[in-house]
Amino acid sequence: MSEHTSPERVVLLDDQHQPTGTALKSTVHTEDTPLHLAFSCHVLNSRGQVLVTRRALGKRTWPGVWSNSFCGHPGPDESFEDAVARRAQQELGLEIRNLTVVLPEFRYRATDASGVVENEFCPVFIAVADDDPRPAESEVAEYSWAAPHDLVAAVESAPFAFSPWLADQIREPVLREALG
């Protein structure tokens, strides 16, 4: 896997989730964000705990909000498997294994308090890691390993404290079952 040296691009999609082109990631998230391809990943450890991360305070959208383990965007012609492994390494310093898609058709649209819109077709994955993360400060403010039932309870009781995509994902029975 090579490091991306050119500016990161996202894959734009039509309403049937078919590629229509690409755009610079730095310009795509606005008040009128086009539908684009993304992914979300929940990482489990050998104790059955799920990794939750608090987004860095410098993030453009949802700064300081607790979320799933990590998210990202596959580049043009990049497989989900390669993109997820790349972002696990870049964002969390983690090697992951047993990558499995659990919500292949997940899509969401949400507007941040600043007015920036997330509009993503975003398959959701689960993976396993054997080590604790070494997060990039530009991506993650802090992290915690949580029992899945504690995460579900926290999101249900205070959904405003979590990213909207995590709150939506946690409502899905297939994800709850996969988390354990």
Coordinates of N, CA and C in Angstrom, one line a residue:
M1 N 0.8 -1.2 0.0 CA 0.0 0.0 0.0 C 0.9 1.2 0.0
S2 N 0.7 2.1 -0.9 CA 1.5 3.3 -1.0 C 0.8 4.5 -0.4
E3 N 1.6 5.4 0.1 CA 1.1 6.7 0.7 C 0.5 7.5 -0.5
H4 N -0.6 8.2 -0.3 CA -1.1 9.1 -1.3 C -0.3 10.4 -1.2
T5 N 0.3 10.8 -2.3 CA 1.1 12.0 -2.2 C 0.3 13.2 -2.9
S6 N -0.7 12.8 -3.7 CA -1.5 13.9 -4.4 C -2.7 14.1 -3.5
P7 N -3.4 15.3 -3.7 CA -4.5 15.6 -2.8 C -5.6 14.4 -2.9
E8 N -6.2 14.1 -1.8 CA -7.2 13.0 -1.7 C -8.4 13.4 -2.5
R9 N -8.9 12.4 -3.3 CA -10.1 12.6 -4.1 C -11.2 11.6 -3.6
V10 N -12.4 12.0 -3.7 CA -13.5 11.1 -3.3 C -14.3 10.8 -4.6
V11 N -15.0 9.7 -4.5 CA -15.8 9.2 -5.7 C -17.2 9.7 -5.5
L12 N -17.6 10.5 -6.5 CA -19.0 11.0 -6.5 C -19.9 9.9 -7.1
L13 N -21.2 9.9 -6.6 CA -22.1 8.9 -6.9 C -23.5 9.5 -7.4
D14 N -24.2 8.7 -8.2 CA -25.6 9.1 -8.5 C -26.5 8.4 -7.4
D15 N -27.8 8.6 -7.5 CA -28.7 8.1 -6.5 C -28.8 6.6 -6.5
Q16 N -28.3 5.9 -7.5 CA -28.2 4.4 -7.6 C -26.8 4.0 -7.1
H17 N -26.0 4.9 -6.6 CA -24.7 4.6 -6.0 C -23.7 4.2 -7.1
Q18 N -23.9 4.7 -8.3 CA -23.0 4.4 -9.4 C -22.0 5.6 -9.5
P19 N -20.7 5.4 -9.7 CA -19.8 6.5 -9.8 C -20.1 7.4 -11.0
T20 N -19.9 8.7 -10.7 CA -20.2 9.7 -11.8 C -19.0 10.6 -12.0
G21 N -17.9 10.4 -11.2 CA -16.7 11.2 -11.3 C -16.0 11.3 -9.9
T22 N -15.1 12.2 -9.8 CA -14.4 12.4 -8.6 C -14.3 13.9 -8.2
A23 N -14.0 14.2 -7.0 CA -13.8 15.6 -6.5 C -12.7 15.6 -5.5
L24 N -12.1 16.7 -5.3 CA -11.2 16.8 -4.2 C -11.9 16.7 -2.8
K25 N -11.4 15.9 -1.9 CA -12.0 15.8 -0.6 C -12.1 17.1 0.1
S26 N -11.0 17.9 -0.1 CA -11.0 19.2 0.6 C -12.1 20.2 0.1
T27 N -12.7 19.9 -1.0 CA -13.7 20.8 -1.5 C -15.1 20.2 -1.5
V28 N -15.3 18.9 -1.3 CA -16.6 18.3 -1.4 C -17.5 18.5 -0.2
H29 N -17.0 18.6 1.0 CA -17.8 18.8 2.2 C -18.2 20.2 2.4
T30 N -19.4 20.6 1.9 CA -19.8 22.0 2.0 C -21.3 22.0 2.5
E31 N -22.0 23.1 2.3 CA -23.4 23.2 2.7 C -24.3 22.4 1.7
D32 N -23.7 22.0 0.6 CA -24.4 21.3 -0.5 C -23.5 20.2 -1.0
T33 N -23.2 19.3 -0.1 CA -22.3 18.2 -0.4 C -22.9 17.2 -1.3
P34 N -22.3 16.8 -2.4 CA -22.8 15.8 -3.3 C -22.7 14.4 -2.7
L35 N -23.6 13.5 -3.1 CA -23.4 12.1 -2.6 C -22.1 11.6 -3.1
H36 N -21.4 10.9 -2.1 CA -20.1 10.4 -2.5 C -19.8 9.1 -1.6
L37 N -18.8 8.4 -2.0 CA -18.5 7.1 -1.5 C -17.6 7.2 -0.2
A38 N -18.0 6.5 0.8 CA -17.2 6.5 2.1 C -17.3 5.1 2.7
F39 N -16.8 4.9 3.9 CA -16.9 3.7 4.6 C -16.8 4.1 6.1
S40 N -17.3 3.2 7.0 CA -17.2 3.3 8.4 C -16.7 2.0 8.9
C41 N -15.9 2.0 10.0 CA -15.4 0.8 10.5 C -15.4 0.8 12.0
H42 N -15.9 -0.3 12.6 CA -15.9 -0.6 14.0 C -14.8 -1.6 14.3
V43 N -13.9 -1.3 15.2 CA -12.8 -2.2 15.5 C -13.0 -2.9 16.9
L44 N -12.9 -4.2 16.9 CA -13.0 -5.0 18.1 C -11.7 -5.5 18.6
N45 N -11.5 -5.7 19.9 CA -10.3 -6.3 20.4 C -10.6 -7.7 20.8
S46 N -9.5 -8.4 21.3 CA -9.7 -9.8 21.7 C -10.6 -10.0 22.9
R47 N -10.8 -8.9 23.7 CA -11.7 -9.0 24.8 C -13.2 -8.7 24.4
G48 N -13.4 -8.5 23.1 CA -14.8 -8.3 22.7 C -15.2 -6.8 22.8
Q49 N -14.3 -5.9 23.2 CA -14.6 -4.5 23.3 C -14.6 -3.8 21.9
V50 N -15.3 -2.8 21.8 CA -15.3 -2.0 20.6 C -14.6 -0.7 20.8
L51 N -13.8 -0.3 19.8 CA -13.1 1.0 19.9 C -13.9 2.2 19.5
V52 N -14.1 3.1 20.4 CA -14.8 4.4 20.0 C -13.8 5.5 20.1
T53 N -13.9 6.4 19.2 CA -12.9 7.5 19.1 C -13.6 8.9 19.2
R54 N -13.0 9.8 19.8 CA -13.5 11.2 19.8 C -12.7 12.0 18.8
R55 N -13.5 12.5 17.8 CA -12.9 13.2 16.7 C -12.1 14.4 17.2
A56 N -11.0 14.7 16.5 CA -10.1 15.7 16.9 C -10.8 17.1 16.9
L57 N -10.4 18.0 17.7 CA -11.1 19.3 17.8 C -10.8 20.1 16.5
G58 N -9.8 19.8 15.7 CA -9.6 20.5 14.5 C -10.3 20.0 13.3
K59 N -11.1 18.9 13.5 CA -11.8 18.4 12.3 C -12.9 19.4 11.8
R60 N -13.1 19.4 10.5 CA -14.0 20.3 9.9 C -15.5 20.0 10.3
T61 N -15.8 18.7 10.4 CA -17.2 18.4 10.7 C -17.2 17.6 12.0
W62 N -18.1 17.9 12.9 CA -18.3 17.2 14.1 C -17.0 17.1 15.0
P63 N -16.3 18.2 15.2 CA -15.1 18.2 16.0 C -15.5 17.9 17.4
G64 N -14.7 17.1 18.1 CA -14.8 16.7 19.5 C -16.0 15.7 19.8
V65 N -16.6 15.2 18.7 CA -17.7 14.3 18.9 C -17.2 12.9 19.0
W66 N -17.8 12.0 19.8 CA -17.5 10.6 19.9 C -18.1 9.9 18.7
S67 N -17.4 8.9 18.1 CA -17.9 8.3 16.9 C -17.4 6.8 16.9
N68 N -17.6 6.2 15.8 CA -17.1 4.8 15.6 C -15.6 4.8 15.6
S69 N -15.0 3.7 15.3 CA -13.5 3.6 15.4 C -12.9 4.5 14.4
F70 N -13.3 4.5 13.1 CA -12.8 5.4 12.1 C -13.6 5.3 10.9
C71 N -13.4 6.3 10.0 CA -14.2 6.4 8.8 C -13.2 6.9 7.7
G72 N -13.6 6.8 6.5 CA -12.8 7.4 5.4 C -13.5 7.3 4.1
H73 N -12.7 7.5 3.0 CA -13.2 7.5 1.7 C -12.2 6.7 0.8
P74 N -12.8 5.7 0.1 CA -11.9 5.0 -0.8 C -11.6 5.9 -2.0
G75 N -10.3 5.9 -2.4 CA -10.0 6.7 -3.6 C -10.5 6.1 -4.9
P76 N -10.4 6.8 -6.0 CA -10.8 6.2 -7.3 C -10.0 5.0 -7.5
D77 N -10.7 3.9 -7.9 CA -10.0 2.6 -8.2 C -9.4 1.9 -7.0
E78 N -9.7 2.3 -5.8 CA -9.2 1.7 -4.6 C -10.3 0.8 -4.0
S79 N -10.0 -0.4 -3.7 CA -11.0 -1.3 -3.0 C -11.3 -0.9 -1.6
F80 N -12.5 -1.3 -1.2 CA -12.8 -1.0 0.2 C -11.8 -1.6 1.2
E81 N -11.4 -2.8 0.9 CA -10.4 -3.5 1.8 C -9.1 -2.7 1.9
D82 N -8.6 -2.2 0.8 CA -7.4 -1.4 0.8 C -7.6 -0.1 1.5
A83 N -8.7 0.6 1.2 CA -9.0 1.9 1.8 C -9.2 1.8 3.4
V84 N -9.9 0.7 3.8 CA -10.1 0.6 5.3 C -8.7 0.3 5.9
A85 N -7.9 -0.6 5.4 CA -6.6 -0.9 5.9 C -5.7 0.4 5.9
R86 N -5.8 1.2 4.9 CA -5.0 2.4 4.8 C -5.4 3.4 5.9
R87 N -6.7 3.6 6.0 CA -7.1 4.6 7.0 C -6.9 4.1 8.4
A88 N -7.0 2.8 8.7 CA -6.7 2.2 10.0 C -5.3 2.6 10.4
Q89 N -4.4 2.4 9.5 CA -3.0 2.7 9.7 C -2.8 4.2 9.9
Q90 N -3.3 5.0 8.9 CA -3.1 6.5 9.0 C -3.7 7.2 10.2
E91 N -4.9 6.8 10.5 CA -5.7 7.5 11.5 C -5.4 6.9 12.9
L92 N -5.2 5.6 13.0 CA -5.1 5.0 14.3 C -3.8 4.2 14.6
G93 N -2.9 4.1 13.5 CA -1.7 3.3 13.7 C -2.0 1.9 13.9
L94 N -3.1 1.4 13.4 CA -3.5 0.0 13.6 C -3.4 -0.9 12.4
E95 N -3.0 -2.1 12.6 CA -3.1 -3.2 11.6 C -4.4 -3.9 12.0
I96 N -5.3 -4.1 11.0 CA -6.5 -4.8 11.3 C -6.6 -6.1 10.5
R97 N -7.5 -6.9 11.0 CA -7.7 -8.2 10.4 C -9.2 -8.6 10.4
N98 N -9.6 -9.7 9.8 CA -10.9 -10.1 9.8 C -11.9 -9.1 9.4
L99 N -11.6 -8.3 8.4 CA -12.5 -7.2 7.9 C -13.8 -7.9 7.3
T100 N -14.9 -7.4 7.8 CA -16.2 -8.0 7.3 C -17.2 -6.8 7.2
V101 N -17.9 -6.8 6.0 CA -18.9 -5.8 5.8 C -20.2 -6.2 6.5
V102 N -20.8 -5.4 7.4 CA -22.0 -5.7 8.1 C -23.3 -4.9 7.6
L103 N -23.0 -3.7 7.1 CA -24.1 -2.9 6.6 C -23.7 -2.4 5.2
P104 N -23.8 -3.3 4.2 CA -23.3 -2.9 2.8 C -24.1 -1.8 2.2
E105 N -25.3 -1.5 2.6 CA -26.1 -0.5 1.9 C -26.3 0.8 2.7
F106 N -25.5 1.0 3.8 CA -25.7 2.1 4.7 C -25.5 3.4 3.9
R107 N -26.5 4.3 4.1 CA -26.4 5.7 3.5 C -26.9 6.7 4.5
Y108 N -26.3 7.8 4.6 CA -26.8 8.8 5.5 C -26.5 10.2 5.0
R109 N -27.3 11.2 5.5 CA -27.1 12.6 5.2 C -27.4 13.3 6.5
A110 N -26.4 14.1 6.9 CA -26.5 14.9 8.2 C -25.8 16.2 8.0
T111 N -26.4 17.2 8.8 CA -25.8 18.5 8.7 C -25.2 18.9 10.1
D112 N -23.9 19.3 10.1 CA -23.2 19.7 11.2 C -23.7 21.1 11.7
A113 N -23.4 21.4 13.0 CA -23.8 22.7 13.5 C -23.3 23.9 12.7
S114 N -22.2 23.7 12.1 CA -21.6 24.7 11.2 C -22.2 24.9 9.9
G115 N -23.1 23.9 9.5 CA -23.8 23.9 8.3 C -23.2 23.0 7.2
V116 N -22.1 22.4 7.5 CA -21.5 21.5 6.6 C -22.3 20.2 6.5
V117 N -22.5 19.7 5.4 CA -23.3 18.5 5.2 C -22.4 17.3 4.9
E118 N -22.8 16.1 5.5 CA -22.2 14.8 5.1 C -23.3 14.2 4.3
N119 N -23.0 13.6 3.2 CA -23.9 13.0 2.3 C -23.2 11.8 1.7
E120 N -23.3 10.6 2.3 CA -22.5 9.5 2.0 C -23.2 8.2 1.8
F121 N -22.8 7.5 0.8 CA -23.1 6.0 0.7 C -21.9 5.4 1.4
C122 N -22.2 4.7 2.5 CA -21.1 4.4 3.4 C -21.2 3.0 4.0
P123 N -20.8 2.0 3.3 CA -20.8 0.6 3.8 C -20.1 0.6 5.2
V124 N -20.6 -0.2 6.1 CA -20.1 -0.3 7.4 C -19.4 -1.7 7.6
F125 N -18.2 -1.6 8.2 CA -17.4 -2.8 8.4 C -17.1 -3.0 9.8
I126 N -16.7 -4.2 10.2 CA -16.2 -4.6 11.5 C -14.8 -5.2 11.2
A127 N -13.8 -4.9 12.1 CA -12.5 -5.6 12.0 C -12.0 -5.8 13.4
V128 N -10.9 -6.5 13.4 CA -10.3 -6.9 14.7 C -8.9 -6.3 14.7
A129 N -8.4 -5.8 15.9 CA -7.1 -5.4 16.1 C -6.5 -6.0 17.3
D130 N -5.2 -6.3 17.3 CA -4.6 -6.9 18.4 C -3.9 -6.0 19.3
D131 N -3.8 -4.7 18.9 CA -3.0 -3.7 19.7 C -3.9 -2.5 20.0
D132 N -3.4 -1.7 20.9 CA -4.1 -0.4 21.2 C -3.7 0.6 20.1
P133 N -4.6 1.5 19.8 CA -4.3 2.5 18.7 C -3.2 3.5 19.2
R134 N -2.6 4.0 18.2 CA -1.6 5.1 18.3 C -2.2 6.2 17.4
P135 N -3.2 6.9 17.8 CA -3.9 7.8 16.9 C -3.1 9.0 16.5
A136 N -3.4 9.5 15.2 CA -2.9 10.7 14.7 C -3.7 11.8 15.4
E137 N -2.9 12.8 15.9 CA -3.5 13.9 16.7 C -4.5 14.7 15.8
S138 N -4.3 14.8 14.5 CA -5.1 15.5 13.6 C -6.4 14.8 13.4
E139 N -6.5 13.6 13.8 CA -7.8 12.8 13.5 C -8.5 12.5 14.8
V140 N -7.8 12.1 15.9 CA -8.5 11.6 17.1 C -8.0 12.3 18.3
A141 N -8.9 12.9 19.1 CA -8.6 13.6 20.3 C -8.3 12.6 21.4
E142 N -9.1 11.5 21.5 CA -9.0 10.5 22.5 C -9.7 9.2 22.0
Y143 N -9.5 8.1 22.7 CA -10.2 6.9 22.4 C -10.5 6.1 23.7
S144 N -11.5 5.1 23.5 CA -11.8 4.3 24.6 C -12.3 2.9 24.1
W145 N -11.9 1.8 24.8 CA -12.5 0.5 24.4 C -13.7 0.4 25.3
A146 N -14.8 0.0 24.7 CA -16.1 -0.1 25.5 C -16.8 -1.4 25.2
A147 N -17.5 -1.9 26.2 CA -18.3 -3.1 26.0 C -19.4 -2.7 25.0
P148 N -19.7 -3.5 24.0 CA -20.7 -3.1 23.0 C -22.0 -2.7 23.6
H149 N -22.5 -3.4 24.7 CA -23.8 -3.0 25.3 C -23.7 -1.6 26.0
D150 N -22.5 -1.3 26.5 CA -22.4 0.0 27.1 C -22.4 1.1 26.0
L151 N -21.8 0.9 24.9 CA -21.8 1.8 23.8 C -23.3 2.0 23.3
V152 N -24.0 0.9 23.1 CA -25.4 1.0 22.7 C -26.2 1.8 23.6
A153 N -26.0 1.6 24.9 CA -26.8 2.3 26.0 C -26.4 3.8 26.0
A154 N -25.1 4.1 25.8 CA -24.7 5.5 25.8 C -25.3 6.2 24.6
V155 N -25.2 5.6 23.4 CA -25.8 6.3 22.2 C -27.3 6.4 22.3
E156 N -28.0 5.4 22.9 CA -29.4 5.5 23.0 C -29.8 6.6 24.0
S157 N -29.0 6.8 25.1 CA -29.4 7.8 26.1 C -28.9 9.2 25.8
A158 N -27.9 9.3 25.0 CA -27.4 10.7 24.7 C -26.9 10.7 23.2
P159 N -27.8 10.5 22.2 CA -27.4 10.5 20.8 C -26.7 11.8 20.4
F160 N -27.0 12.9 21.0 CA -26.4 14.2 20.6 C -24.9 14.2 20.9
A161 N -24.4 13.3 21.7 CA -23.0 13.3 22.1 C -22.1 12.5 21.1
F162 N -22.8 11.9 20.1 CA -22.1 11.0 19.2 C -22.4 11.5 17.7
S163 N -21.5 11.0 16.8 CA -21.7 11.4 15.4 C -23.1 10.8 15.0
P164 N -23.8 11.5 14.1 CA -25.1 11.1 13.6 C -25.0 9.7 12.9
W165 N -23.8 9.5 12.2 CA -23.7 8.2 11.5 C -23.6 7.0 12.5
L166 N -22.9 7.3 13.6 CA -22.8 6.2 14.6 C -24.2 6.0 15.2
A167 N -24.9 7.0 15.6 CA -26.3 6.9 16.1 C -27.2 6.1 15.2
D168 N -27.1 6.4 13.9 CA -27.9 5.6 12.9 C -27.4 4.2 12.8
Q169 N -26.1 3.9 12.8 CA -25.6 2.6 12.7 C -26.0 1.7 13.9
I170 N -25.9 2.3 15.1 CA -26.2 1.5 16.3 C -27.7 1.1 16.3
R171 N -28.6 1.8 15.6 CA -30.0 1.4 15.6 C -30.2 0.1 14.7
E172 N -29.2 -0.3 14.0 CA -29.3 -1.4 13.1 C -29.1 -2.7 13.8
P173 N -30.1 -3.6 13.9 CA -29.9 -4.9 14.6 C -28.7 -5.7 14.2
V174 N -28.4 -5.7 12.8 CA -27.3 -6.5 12.3 C -26.0 -6.0 12.9
L175 N -25.8 -4.7 13.1 CA -24.6 -4.2 13.7 C -24.5 -4.6 15.1
R176 N -25.6 -4.4 15.9 CA -25.6 -4.8 17.3 C -25.2 -6.2 17.5
E177 N -25.7 -7.1 16.6 CA -25.4 -8.5 16.7 C -23.9 -8.8 16.4
A178 N -23.4 -8.1 15.4 CA -22.0 -8.3 15.0 C -21.1 -7.7 16.0
L179 N -21.5 -6.7 16.8 CA -20.6 -6.2 17.8 C -20.6 -7.1 19.0
G180 N -21.7 -7.9 19.2 CA -21.7 -8.9 20.3 C -22.5 -8.4 21.5

